[in-house]
Short mmCIF file of C-alpha atoms in Angstrom, two decimals:
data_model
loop_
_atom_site.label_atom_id
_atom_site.label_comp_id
_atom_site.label_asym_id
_atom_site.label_seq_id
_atom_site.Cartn_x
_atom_site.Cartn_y
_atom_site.Cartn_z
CA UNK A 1 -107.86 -101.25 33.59
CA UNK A 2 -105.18 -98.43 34.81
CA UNK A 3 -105.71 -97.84 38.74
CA UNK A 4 -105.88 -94.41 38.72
CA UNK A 5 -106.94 -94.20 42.48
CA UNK A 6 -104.48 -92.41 45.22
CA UNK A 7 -100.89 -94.20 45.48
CA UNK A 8 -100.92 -96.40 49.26
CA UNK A 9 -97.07 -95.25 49.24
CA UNK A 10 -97.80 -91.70 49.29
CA UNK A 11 -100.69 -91.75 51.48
CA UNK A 12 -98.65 -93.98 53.73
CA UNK A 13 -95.66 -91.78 54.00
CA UNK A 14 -98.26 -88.22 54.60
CA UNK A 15 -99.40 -89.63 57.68
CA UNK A 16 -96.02 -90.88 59.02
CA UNK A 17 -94.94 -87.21 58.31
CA UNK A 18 -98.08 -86.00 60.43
CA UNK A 19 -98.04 -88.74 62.94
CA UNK A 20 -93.49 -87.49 62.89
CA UNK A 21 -95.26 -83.83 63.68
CA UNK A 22 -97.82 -84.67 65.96
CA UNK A 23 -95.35 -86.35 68.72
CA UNK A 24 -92.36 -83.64 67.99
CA UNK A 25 -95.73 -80.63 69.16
CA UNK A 26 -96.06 -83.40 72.24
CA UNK A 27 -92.51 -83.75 73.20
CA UNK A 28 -92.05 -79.81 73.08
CA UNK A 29 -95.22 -78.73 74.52
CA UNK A 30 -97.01 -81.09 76.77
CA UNK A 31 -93.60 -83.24 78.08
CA UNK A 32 -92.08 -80.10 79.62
CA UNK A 33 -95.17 -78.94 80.83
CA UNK A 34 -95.51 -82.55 82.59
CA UNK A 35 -92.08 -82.18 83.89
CA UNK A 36 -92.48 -78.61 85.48
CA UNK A 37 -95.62 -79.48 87.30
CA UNK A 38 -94.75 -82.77 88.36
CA UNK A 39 -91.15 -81.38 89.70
CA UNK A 40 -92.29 -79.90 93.23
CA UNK A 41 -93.66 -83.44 93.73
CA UNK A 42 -90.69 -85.06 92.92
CA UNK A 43 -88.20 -82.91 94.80
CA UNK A 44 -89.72 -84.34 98.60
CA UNK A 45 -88.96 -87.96 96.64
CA UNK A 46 -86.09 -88.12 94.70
CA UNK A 47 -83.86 -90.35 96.34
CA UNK A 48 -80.15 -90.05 96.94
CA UNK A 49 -78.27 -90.11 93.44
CA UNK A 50 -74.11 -89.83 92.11
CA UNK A 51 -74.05 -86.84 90.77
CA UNK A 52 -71.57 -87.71 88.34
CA UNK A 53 -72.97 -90.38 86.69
CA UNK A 54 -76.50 -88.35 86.04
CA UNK A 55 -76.80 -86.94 83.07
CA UNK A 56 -79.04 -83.91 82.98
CA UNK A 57 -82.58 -84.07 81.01
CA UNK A 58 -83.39 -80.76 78.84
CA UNK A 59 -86.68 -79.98 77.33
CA UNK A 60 -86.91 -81.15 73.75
CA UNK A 61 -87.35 -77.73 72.43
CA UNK A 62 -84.37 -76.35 73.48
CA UNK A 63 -82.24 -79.07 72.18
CA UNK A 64 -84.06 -78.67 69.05
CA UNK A 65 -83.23 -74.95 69.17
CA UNK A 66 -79.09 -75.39 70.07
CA UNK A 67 -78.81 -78.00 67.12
CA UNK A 68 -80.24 -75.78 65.22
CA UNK A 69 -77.91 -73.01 65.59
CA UNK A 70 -79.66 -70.07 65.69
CA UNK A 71 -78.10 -66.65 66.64
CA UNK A 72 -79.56 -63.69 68.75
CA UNK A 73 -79.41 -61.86 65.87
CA UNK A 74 -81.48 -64.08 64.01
CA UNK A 75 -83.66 -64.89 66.14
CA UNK A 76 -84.57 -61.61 67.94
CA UNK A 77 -84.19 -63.33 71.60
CA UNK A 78 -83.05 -66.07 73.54
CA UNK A 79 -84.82 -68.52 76.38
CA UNK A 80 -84.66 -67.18 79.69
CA UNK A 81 -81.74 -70.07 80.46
CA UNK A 82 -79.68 -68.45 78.07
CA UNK A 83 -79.67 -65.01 78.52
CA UNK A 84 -75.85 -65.07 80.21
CA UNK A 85 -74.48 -66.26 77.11
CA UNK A 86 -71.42 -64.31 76.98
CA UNK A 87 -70.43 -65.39 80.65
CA UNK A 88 -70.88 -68.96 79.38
CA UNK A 89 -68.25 -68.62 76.42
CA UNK A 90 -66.20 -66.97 78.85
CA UNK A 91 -66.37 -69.32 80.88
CA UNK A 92 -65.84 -72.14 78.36
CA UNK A 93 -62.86 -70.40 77.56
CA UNK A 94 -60.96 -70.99 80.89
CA UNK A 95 -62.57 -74.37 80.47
CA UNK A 96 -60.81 -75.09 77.68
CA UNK A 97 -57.87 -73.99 78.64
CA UNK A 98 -58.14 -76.17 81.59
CA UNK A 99 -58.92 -79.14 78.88
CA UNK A 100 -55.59 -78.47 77.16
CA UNK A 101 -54.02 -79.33 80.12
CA UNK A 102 -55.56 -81.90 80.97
CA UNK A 103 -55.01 -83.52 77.34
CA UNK A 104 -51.21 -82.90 77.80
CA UNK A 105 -50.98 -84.58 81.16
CA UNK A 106 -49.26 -87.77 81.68
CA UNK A 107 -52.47 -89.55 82.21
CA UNK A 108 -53.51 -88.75 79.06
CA UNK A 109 -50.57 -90.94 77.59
CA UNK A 110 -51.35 -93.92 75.96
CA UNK A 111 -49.29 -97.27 74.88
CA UNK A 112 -49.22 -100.08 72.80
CA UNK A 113 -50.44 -102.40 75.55
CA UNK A 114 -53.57 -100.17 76.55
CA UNK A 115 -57.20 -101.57 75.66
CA UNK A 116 -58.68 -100.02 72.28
CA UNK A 117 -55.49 -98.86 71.51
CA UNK A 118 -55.38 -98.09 67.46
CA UNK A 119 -51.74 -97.84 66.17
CA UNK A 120 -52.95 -95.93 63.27
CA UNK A 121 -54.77 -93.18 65.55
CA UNK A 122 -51.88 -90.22 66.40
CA UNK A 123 -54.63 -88.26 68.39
CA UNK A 124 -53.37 -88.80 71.70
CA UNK A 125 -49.46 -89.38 70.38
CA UNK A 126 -47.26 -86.56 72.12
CA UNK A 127 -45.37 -83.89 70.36
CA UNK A 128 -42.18 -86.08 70.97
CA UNK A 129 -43.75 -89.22 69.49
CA UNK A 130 -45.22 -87.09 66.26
CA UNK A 131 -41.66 -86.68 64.86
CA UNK A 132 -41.57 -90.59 64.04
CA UNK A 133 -45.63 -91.09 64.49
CA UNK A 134 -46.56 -92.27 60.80
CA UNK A 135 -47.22 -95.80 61.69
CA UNK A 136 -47.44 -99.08 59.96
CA UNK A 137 -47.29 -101.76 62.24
CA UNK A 138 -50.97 -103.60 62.84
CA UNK A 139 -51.75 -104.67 66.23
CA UNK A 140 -54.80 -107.33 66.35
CA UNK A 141 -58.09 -106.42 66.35
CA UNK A 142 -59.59 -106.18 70.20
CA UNK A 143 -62.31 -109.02 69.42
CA UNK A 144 -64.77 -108.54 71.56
CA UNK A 145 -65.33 -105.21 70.35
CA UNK A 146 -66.80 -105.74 67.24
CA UNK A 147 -66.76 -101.88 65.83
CA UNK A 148 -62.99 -102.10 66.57
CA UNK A 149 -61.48 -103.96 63.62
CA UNK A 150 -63.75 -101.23 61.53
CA UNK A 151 -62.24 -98.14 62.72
CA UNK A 152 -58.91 -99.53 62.68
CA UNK A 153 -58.75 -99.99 58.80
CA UNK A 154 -60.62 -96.72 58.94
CA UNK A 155 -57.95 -94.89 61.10
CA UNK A 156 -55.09 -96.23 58.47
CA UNK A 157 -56.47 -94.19 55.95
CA UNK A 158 -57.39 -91.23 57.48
CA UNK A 159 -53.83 -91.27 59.19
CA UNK A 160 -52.51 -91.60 55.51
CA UNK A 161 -54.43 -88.32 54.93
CA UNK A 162 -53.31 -86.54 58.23
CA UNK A 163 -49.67 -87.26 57.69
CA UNK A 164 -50.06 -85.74 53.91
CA UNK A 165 -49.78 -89.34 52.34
CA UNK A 166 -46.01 -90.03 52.99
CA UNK A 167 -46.11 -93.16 50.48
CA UNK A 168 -46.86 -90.91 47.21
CA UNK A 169 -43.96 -91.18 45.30
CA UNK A 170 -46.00 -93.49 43.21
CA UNK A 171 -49.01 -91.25 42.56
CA UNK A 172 -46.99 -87.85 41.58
CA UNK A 173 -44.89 -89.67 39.37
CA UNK A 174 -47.93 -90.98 37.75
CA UNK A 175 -49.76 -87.59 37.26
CA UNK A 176 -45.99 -86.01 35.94
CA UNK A 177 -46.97 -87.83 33.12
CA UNK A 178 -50.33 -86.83 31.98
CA UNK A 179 -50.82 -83.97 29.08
CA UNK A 180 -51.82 -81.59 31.86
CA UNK A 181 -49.57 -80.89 34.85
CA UNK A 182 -52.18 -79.15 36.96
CA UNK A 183 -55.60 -80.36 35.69
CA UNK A 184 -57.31 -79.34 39.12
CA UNK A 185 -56.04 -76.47 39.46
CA UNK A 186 -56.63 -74.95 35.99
CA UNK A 187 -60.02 -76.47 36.37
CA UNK A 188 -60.68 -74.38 39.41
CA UNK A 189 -59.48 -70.97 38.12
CA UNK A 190 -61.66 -71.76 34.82
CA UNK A 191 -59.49 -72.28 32.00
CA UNK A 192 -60.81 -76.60 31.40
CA UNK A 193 -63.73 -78.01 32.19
CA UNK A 194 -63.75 -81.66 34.17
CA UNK A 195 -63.70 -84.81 32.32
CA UNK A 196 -65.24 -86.74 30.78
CA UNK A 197 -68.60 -84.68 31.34
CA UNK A 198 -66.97 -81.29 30.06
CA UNK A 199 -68.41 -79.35 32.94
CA UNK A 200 -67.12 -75.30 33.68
CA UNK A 201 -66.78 -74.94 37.10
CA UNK A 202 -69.26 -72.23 37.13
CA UNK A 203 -71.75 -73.98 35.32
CA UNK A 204 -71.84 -76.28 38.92
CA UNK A 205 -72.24 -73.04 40.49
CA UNK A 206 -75.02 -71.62 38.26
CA UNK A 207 -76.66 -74.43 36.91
CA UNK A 208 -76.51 -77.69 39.41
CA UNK A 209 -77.64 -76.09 42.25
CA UNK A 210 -80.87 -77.66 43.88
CA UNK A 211 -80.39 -80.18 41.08
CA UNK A 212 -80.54 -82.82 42.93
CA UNK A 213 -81.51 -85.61 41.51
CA UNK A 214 -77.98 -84.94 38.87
CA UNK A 215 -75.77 -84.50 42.02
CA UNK A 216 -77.14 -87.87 43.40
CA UNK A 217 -76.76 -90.28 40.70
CA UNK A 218 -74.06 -88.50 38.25
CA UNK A 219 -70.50 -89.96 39.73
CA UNK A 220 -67.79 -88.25 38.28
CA UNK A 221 -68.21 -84.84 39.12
CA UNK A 222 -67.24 -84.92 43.23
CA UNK A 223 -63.12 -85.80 42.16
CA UNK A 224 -63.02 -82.53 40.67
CA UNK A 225 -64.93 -80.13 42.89
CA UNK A 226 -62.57 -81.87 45.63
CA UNK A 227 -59.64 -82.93 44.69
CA UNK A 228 -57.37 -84.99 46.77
CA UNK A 229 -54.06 -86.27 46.70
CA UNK A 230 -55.66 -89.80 46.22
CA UNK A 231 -56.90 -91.33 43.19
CA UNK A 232 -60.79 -91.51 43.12
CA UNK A 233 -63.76 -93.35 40.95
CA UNK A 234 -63.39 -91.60 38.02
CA UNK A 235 -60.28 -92.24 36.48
CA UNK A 236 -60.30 -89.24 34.37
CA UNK A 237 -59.95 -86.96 37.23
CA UNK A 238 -56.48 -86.81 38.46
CA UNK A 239 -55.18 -86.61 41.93
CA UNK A 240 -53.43 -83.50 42.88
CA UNK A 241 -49.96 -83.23 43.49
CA UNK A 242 -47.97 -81.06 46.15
CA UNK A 243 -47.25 -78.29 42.88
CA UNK A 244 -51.09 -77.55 42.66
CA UNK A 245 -51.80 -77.36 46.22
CA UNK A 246 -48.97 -74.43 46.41
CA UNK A 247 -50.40 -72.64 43.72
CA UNK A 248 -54.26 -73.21 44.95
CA UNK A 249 -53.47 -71.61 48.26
CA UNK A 250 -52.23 -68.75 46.63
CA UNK A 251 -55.16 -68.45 44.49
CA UNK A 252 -57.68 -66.45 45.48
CA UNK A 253 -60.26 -67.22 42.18
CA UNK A 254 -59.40 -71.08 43.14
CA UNK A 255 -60.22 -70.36 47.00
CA UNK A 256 -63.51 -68.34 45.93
CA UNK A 257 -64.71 -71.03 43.85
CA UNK A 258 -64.16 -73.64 46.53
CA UNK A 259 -66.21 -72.24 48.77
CA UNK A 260 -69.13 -71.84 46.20
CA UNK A 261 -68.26 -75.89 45.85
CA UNK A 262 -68.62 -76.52 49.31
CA UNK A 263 -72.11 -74.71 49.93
CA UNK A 264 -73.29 -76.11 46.73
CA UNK A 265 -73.12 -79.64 48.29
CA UNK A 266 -73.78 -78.32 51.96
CA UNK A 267 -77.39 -77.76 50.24
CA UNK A 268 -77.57 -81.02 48.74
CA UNK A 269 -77.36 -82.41 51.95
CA UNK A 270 -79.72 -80.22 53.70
CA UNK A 271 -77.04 -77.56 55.53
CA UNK A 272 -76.51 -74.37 55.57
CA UNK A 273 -72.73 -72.54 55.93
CA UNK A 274 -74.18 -69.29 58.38
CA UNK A 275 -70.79 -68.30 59.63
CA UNK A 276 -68.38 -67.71 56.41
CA UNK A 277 -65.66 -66.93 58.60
CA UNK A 278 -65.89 -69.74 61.20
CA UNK A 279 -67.38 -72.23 59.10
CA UNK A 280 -70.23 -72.68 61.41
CA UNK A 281 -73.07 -74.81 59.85
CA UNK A 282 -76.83 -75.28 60.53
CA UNK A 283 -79.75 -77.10 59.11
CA UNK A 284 -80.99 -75.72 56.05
CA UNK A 285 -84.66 -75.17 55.72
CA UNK A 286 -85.02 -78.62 53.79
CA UNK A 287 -83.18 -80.63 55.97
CA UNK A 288 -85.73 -83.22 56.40
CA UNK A 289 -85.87 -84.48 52.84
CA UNK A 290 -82.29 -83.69 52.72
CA UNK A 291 -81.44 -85.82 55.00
CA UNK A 292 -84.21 -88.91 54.18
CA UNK A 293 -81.70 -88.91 50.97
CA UNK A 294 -78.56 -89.08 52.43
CA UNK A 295 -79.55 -91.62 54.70
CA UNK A 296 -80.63 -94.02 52.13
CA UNK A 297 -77.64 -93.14 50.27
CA UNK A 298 -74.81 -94.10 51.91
CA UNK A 299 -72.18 -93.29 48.83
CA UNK A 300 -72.77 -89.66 50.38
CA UNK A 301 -70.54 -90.61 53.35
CA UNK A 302 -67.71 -91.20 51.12
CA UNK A 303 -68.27 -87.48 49.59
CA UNK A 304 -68.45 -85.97 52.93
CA UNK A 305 -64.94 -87.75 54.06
CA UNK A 306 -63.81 -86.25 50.56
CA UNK A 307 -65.35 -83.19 51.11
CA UNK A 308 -63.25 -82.84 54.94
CA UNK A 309 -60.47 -84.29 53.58
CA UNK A 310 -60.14 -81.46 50.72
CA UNK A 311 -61.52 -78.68 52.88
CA UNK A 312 -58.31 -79.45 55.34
CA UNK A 313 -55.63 -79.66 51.87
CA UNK A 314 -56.73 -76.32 50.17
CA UNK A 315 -57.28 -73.96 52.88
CA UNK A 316 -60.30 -74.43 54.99
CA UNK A 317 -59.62 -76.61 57.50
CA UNK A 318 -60.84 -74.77 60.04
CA UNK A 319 -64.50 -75.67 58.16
CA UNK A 320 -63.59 -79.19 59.40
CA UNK A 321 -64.26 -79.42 62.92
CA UNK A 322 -67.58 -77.30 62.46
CA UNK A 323 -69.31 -79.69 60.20
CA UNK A 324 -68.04 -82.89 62.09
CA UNK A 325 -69.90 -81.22 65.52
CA UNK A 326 -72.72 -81.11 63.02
CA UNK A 327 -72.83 -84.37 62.38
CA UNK A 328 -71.99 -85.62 65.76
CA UNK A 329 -75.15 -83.79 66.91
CA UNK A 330 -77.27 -84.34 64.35
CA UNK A 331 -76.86 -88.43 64.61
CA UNK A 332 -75.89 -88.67 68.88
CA UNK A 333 -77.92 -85.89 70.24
CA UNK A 334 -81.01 -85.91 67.80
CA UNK A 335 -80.99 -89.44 66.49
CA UNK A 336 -81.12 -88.54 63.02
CA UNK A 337 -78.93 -89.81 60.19
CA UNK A 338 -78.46 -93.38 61.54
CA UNK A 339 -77.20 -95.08 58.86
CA UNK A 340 -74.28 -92.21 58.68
CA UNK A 341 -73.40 -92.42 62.11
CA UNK A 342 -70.50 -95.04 61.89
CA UNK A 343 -69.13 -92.92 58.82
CA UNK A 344 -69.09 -89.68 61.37
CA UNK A 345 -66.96 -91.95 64.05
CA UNK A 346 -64.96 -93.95 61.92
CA UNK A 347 -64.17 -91.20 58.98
CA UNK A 348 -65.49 -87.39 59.31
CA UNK A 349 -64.12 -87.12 63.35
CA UNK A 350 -60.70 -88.11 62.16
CA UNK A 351 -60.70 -85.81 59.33
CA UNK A 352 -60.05 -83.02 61.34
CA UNK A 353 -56.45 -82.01 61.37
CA UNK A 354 -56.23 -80.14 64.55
CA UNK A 355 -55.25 -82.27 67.29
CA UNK A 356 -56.83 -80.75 70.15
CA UNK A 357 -60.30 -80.24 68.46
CA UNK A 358 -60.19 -83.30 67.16
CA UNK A 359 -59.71 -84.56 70.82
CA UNK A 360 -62.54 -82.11 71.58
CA UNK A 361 -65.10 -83.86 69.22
CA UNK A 362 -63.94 -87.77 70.37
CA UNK A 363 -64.89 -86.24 74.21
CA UNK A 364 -68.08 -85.22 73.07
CA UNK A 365 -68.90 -87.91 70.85
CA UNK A 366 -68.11 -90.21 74.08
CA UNK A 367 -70.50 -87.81 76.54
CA UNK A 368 -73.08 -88.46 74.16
CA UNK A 369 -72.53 -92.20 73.23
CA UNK A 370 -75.55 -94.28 74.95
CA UNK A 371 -74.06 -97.81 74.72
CA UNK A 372 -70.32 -96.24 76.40
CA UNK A 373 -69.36 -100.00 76.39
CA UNK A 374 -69.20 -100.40 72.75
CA UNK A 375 -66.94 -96.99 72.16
CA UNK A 376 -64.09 -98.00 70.60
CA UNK A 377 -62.49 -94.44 69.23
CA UNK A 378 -60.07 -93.86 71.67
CA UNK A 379 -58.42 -95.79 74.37
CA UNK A 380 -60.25 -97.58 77.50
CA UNK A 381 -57.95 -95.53 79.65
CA UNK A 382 -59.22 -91.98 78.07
CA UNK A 383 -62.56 -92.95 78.04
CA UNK A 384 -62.26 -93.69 82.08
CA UNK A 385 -60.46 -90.83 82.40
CA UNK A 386 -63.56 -89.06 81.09
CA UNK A 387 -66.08 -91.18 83.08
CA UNK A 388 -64.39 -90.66 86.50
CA UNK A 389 -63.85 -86.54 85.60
CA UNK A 390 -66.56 -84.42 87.99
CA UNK A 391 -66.65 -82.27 85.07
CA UNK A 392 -68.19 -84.90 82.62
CA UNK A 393 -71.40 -83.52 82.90
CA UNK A 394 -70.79 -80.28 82.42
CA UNK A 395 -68.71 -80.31 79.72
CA UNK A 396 -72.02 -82.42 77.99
CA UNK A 397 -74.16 -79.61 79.27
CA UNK A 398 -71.98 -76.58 77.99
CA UNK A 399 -69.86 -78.57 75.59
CA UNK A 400 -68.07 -76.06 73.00
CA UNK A 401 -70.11 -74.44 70.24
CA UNK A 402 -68.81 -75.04 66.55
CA UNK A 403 -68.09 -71.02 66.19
CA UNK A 404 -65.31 -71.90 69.63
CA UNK A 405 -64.30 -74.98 68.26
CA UNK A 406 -63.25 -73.34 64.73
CA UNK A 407 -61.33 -70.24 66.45
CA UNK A 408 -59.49 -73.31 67.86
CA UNK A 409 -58.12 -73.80 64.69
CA UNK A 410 -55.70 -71.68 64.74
CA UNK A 411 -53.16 -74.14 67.24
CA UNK A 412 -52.81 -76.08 63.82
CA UNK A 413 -52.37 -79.62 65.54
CA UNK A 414 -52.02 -82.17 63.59
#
């Protein structure tokens, strides 16, 4: 006899997702309701507290509304605590302008002998130490931070990519050999299809989009709609070589088609490009199952550091430090994403090629880190810098929006 009766896994999962729905119309209804009535009680109460080391407690719903990045345009109006929004970006401005300062100061100079140092990290060297700053002496692990050994064979490679992979003399000579001198290239401006499916680049455009289920579980297509100068999976795919990168730049078909790359797999993970000129991102309107998938799928987190990494090579790397804020919001301000999280600290921050937004995200990542004691991605000595700053909790409150942190881009730091 078939059972034929309703599936327990389905029914299970529908009242998780209304149970999920129920508590999120609690938390942004009833909580701050709670919290405004109960506050004139409170005020006669509230003992003595640091200021500094308080962090300040928002409603849910308008932390749900920042991360979700909607504009005045699109959304007609703004709360009432945002209605001087142009005196706040103004005002971030000569913040950050302060910040650069304050990152070039001599306390922000680290050495060898400093805890959580990372020989491999060049985001707090100094222009004088970048002439001679690619790297490849180890120091030992810190052991009692266990995350530390992690990010330190993480920061080797993404150093490797920063520095534009110094030890590639191997790899070019390689790919001088193959039948095709500039397979990704001529692949991008549409005269041969990828290998070994046989795949025109704008049948991804046209045809894979919202196929999802194809993107997840087919493997060879991600080394050719981002190419790196690194060999990948699929050894038919080749890497690129300094030749093609030239020519790409100058390409405006290659460019084009990039982009249509990039927001093809944006919607596979549940985001949405809204700024084409800042590369400011936002949650696409099926984020949630979007994200359940990537998740549970933690291959994805190797496309997405291939995805930075290619964005930064071929002409979009001010798209970088958009989508990292993204993610650092999405899994340390909203708690989504979890098993990503490491990925976005170890890999995606340290994609980002500009040095001072890629200092940027670290500070924000550490304002928003709960267990501070176990952040190992920058130096002790920073991260007590940051602690002991009276402006710690501002900058949390009004850190930088991904639209200011991509005009950033243009001080080209690596």
């Amino acid at each position: 006899m078939v059972w034929s009766g309703p599936n327990p896994l389905s029914m299970l999962e529908c009242m998780l997702r209304r149970l999920t729905t129920l508590w999120r119309l609690v938390t942004m209804i009833f909580f701050p309701l709670l919290r405004l009535f109960a506050l004139p009680w409170r005020k006669n109460e509230r003992p003595e507290v640091n200021e500094e080391k308080e962090a300040p407690t928002f409603p849910e719903s308008v932390v749900e509304f920042e991360c979700e990045g909607q504009h005045e345009a699109a959304s007609g109006k703004r709360a009432a605590s945002f209605d001087s929004e142009p005196f706040r970006y103004k005002r971030l401005k000569y913040e950050e302008e302060d910040e650069e300062e304050e990152f070039d100061s001599k306390e922000y100079r680290v050495e060898p002998t400093d805890e959580l140092y990372c020989g491999y990290d060049s985001t707090w060297e100094t222009e004088q130490d970048q002439e001679s700053s690619f790297r490849n002496s180890r120091r030992p692990a810190a052991s009692r931070y266990y995350k530390f050994s992690r990010f330190e064979n993480a920061a080797r490679d993404m150093q490797n990519y920063r520095h534009n992979y110094p030890n590639q003399t191997k790899i070019q000579h390689w790919k001088q050999q193959a039948s095709d001198d500039k397979p990704n290239l001529n692949f991008y401006i549409g005269q041969t299809r990828t290998l070994p499916d046989g795949v025109h680049i704008k049948d991804f455009h046209n045809e894979w989009h919202g196929e999802y289920d194809t993107l997840e579980y087919v493997h060879t297509y991600i080394q050719w709609l981002f190419p790196l100068q690194e060999p990948g999976m699929n050894f038919e795919a080749t890497p690129l070589t300094k030749e093609e990168i030239n020519e790409f730049l100058k390409s405006s078909t290659a460019k084009e088609n990039l982009l249509k790359s990039y927001k093809l797999m944006l919607d596979f993970y549940g985001i949405e490009l809204c700024d084409a000129k800042t590369g400011e991102v936002k949650r696409a309107w099926n984020w949630s199952d979007r994200f359940h998938n990537l998740d549970s799928h933690t291959h994805n987190n190797l496309r997405i550091t291939r995805i930075l990494k290619c964005l930064g090579t071929l002409g979009y790397r001010h798209y970088q430090a958009p989508l990292v804020r993204f993610f650092l919001e999405e899994t340390l301000v909203n708690g989504e994403l979890p098993h990503v999280k490491d990925s976005v600290l170890n890999y995606f921050l340290f994609a980002v090629l500009d040095k001072r937004q890629r200092r940027n995200l670290i500070k924000f990542a550490f304002l928003n880190y709960d267990c501070k004691d176990e952040f190992v991605w920058c130096p002790k000595k920073i991260q007590k810098l940051w602690s002991k700053s009276p402006r710690q909790m501002s900058d949390k409150k009004d850190a930088p929006s991904v639209e200011f942190l991509s005009v950033r881009s243009e001080a080209q730091h690596v």
